[in-house]
Short mmCIF file of C-alpha atoms in Angstrom, two decimals:
data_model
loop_
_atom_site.label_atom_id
_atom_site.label_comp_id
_atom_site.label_asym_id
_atom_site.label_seq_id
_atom_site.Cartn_x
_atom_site.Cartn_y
_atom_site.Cartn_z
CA UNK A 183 10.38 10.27 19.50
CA UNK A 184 6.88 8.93 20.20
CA UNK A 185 5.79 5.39 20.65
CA UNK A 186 1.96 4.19 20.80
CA UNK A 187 1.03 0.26 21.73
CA UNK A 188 -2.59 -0.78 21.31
CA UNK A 189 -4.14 -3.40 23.28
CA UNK A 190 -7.49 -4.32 23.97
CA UNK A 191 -8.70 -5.88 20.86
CA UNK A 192 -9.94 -9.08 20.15
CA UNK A 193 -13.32 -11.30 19.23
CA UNK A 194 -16.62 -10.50 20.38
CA UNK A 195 -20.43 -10.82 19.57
CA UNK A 196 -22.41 -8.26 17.85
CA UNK A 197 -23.82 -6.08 20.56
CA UNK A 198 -21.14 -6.59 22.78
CA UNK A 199 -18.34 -4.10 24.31
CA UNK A 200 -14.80 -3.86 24.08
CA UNK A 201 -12.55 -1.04 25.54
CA UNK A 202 -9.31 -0.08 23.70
CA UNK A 203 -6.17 1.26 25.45
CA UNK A 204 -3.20 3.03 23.52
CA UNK A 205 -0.38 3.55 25.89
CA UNK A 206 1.63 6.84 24.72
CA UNK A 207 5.42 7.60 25.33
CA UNK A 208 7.96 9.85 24.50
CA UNK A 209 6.97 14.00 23.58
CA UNK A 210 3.59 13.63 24.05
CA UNK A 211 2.57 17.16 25.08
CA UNK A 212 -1.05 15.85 25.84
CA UNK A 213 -2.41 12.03 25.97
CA UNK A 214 -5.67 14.16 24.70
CA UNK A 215 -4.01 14.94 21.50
CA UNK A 216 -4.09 10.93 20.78
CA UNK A 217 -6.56 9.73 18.10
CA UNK A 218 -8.33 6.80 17.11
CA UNK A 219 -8.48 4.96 13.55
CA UNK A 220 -9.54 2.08 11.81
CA UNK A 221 -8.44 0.28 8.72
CA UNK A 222 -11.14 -2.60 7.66
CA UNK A 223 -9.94 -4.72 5.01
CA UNK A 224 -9.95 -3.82 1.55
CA UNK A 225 -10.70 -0.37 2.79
CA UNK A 226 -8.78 2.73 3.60
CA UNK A 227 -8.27 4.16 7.17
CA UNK A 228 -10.53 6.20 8.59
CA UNK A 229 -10.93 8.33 11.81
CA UNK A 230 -12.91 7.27 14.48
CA UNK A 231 -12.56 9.82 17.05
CA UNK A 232 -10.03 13.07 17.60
CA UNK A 233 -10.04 15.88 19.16
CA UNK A 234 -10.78 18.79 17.23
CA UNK A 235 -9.02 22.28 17.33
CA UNK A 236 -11.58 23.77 19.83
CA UNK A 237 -11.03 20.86 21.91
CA UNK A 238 -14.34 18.87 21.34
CA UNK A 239 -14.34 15.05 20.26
CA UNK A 240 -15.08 15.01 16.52
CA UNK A 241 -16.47 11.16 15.97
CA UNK A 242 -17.13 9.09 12.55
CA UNK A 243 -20.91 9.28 11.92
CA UNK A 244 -20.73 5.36 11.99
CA UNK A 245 -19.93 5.49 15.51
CA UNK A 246 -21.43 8.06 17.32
CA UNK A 247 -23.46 7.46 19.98
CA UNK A 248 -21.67 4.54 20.36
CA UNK A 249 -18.03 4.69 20.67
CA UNK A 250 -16.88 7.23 23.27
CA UNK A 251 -13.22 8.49 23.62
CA UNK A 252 -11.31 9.40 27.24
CA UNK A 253 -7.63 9.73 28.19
CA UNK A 254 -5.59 9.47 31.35
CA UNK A 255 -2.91 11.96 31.57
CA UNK A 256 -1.12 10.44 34.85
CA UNK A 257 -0.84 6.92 32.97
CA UNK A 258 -0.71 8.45 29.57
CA UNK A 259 -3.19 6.20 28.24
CA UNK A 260 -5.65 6.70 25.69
CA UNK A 261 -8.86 4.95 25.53
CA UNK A 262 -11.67 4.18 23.24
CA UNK A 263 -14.68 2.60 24.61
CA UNK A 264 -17.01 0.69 22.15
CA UNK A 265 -20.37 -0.13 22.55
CA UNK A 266 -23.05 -1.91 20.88
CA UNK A 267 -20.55 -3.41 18.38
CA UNK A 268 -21.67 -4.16 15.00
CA UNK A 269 -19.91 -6.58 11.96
CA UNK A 270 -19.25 -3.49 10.51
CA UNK A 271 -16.78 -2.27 12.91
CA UNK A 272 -14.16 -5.17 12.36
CA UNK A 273 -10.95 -3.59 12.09
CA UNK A 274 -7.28 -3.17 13.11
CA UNK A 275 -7.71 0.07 15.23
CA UNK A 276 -5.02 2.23 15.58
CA UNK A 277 -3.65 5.14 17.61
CA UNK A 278 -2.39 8.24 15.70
CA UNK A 279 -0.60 11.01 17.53
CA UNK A 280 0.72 14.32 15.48
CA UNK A 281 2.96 16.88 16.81
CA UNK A 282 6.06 18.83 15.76
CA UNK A 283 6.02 18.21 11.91
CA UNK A 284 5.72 14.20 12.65
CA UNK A 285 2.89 11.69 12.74
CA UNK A 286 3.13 8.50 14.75
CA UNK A 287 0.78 5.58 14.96
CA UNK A 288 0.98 2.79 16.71
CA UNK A 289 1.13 -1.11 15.37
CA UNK A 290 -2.87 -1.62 15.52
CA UNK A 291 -4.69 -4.29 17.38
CA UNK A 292 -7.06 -6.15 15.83
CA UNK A 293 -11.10 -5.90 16.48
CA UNK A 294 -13.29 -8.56 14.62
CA UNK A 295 -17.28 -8.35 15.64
CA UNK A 296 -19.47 -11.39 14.80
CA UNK A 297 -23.00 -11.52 13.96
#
């Protein structure tokens, strides 16, 4: 079994920065196989950032340039760091992790930008 728990969320100005963590356990063969989505509401999820076949970072056009995606395999942590927040990028943000037949996300945490 896997089990992913987002933190990092919360309220902040447009402009600002916040830095998400999703903290993986279980059979995780790689914290870099961990992706990022978001679910505004009214809307249906979308990716934000995951790592693509070749092994590059494939990122939303919304976000790129902006929102940059690293992992730490010793605390098998995944992170997504946001810059330059816009409205537009309120969200619950979620961590999505696929491997063996099964796909596990984790509960979401909550990202609300103000203008």
């Amino acid at each position: 079994q896997v089990q992913l728990v987002e933190s990092g969320g919360g309220l902040v100005q447009a402009g600002g920065s916040l830095r998400l963590s999703c903290a993986a356990s279980g059979r995780i063969y790689s914290i870099n196989a961990v992706d990022w989505y978001r679910q505004a509401p009214g809307k249906q999820r979308e990716l934000v950032a995951a790592r693509t076949r070749d092994g590059s970072i494939n990122y939303a056009d919304s976000v790129k340039g902006r929102f940059f995606i690293s992992g730490d395999s010793r605390k098998n942590i995944r992170y997504l760091q946001m810059n330059s927040l816009k409205p537009e990028d309120t969200a619950v943000y979620y961590c999505r992790f696929a491997g063996a037949g099964e796909i596990y996300w984790g509960q979401g945490t909550q990202v609300t930008v103000s203008s």
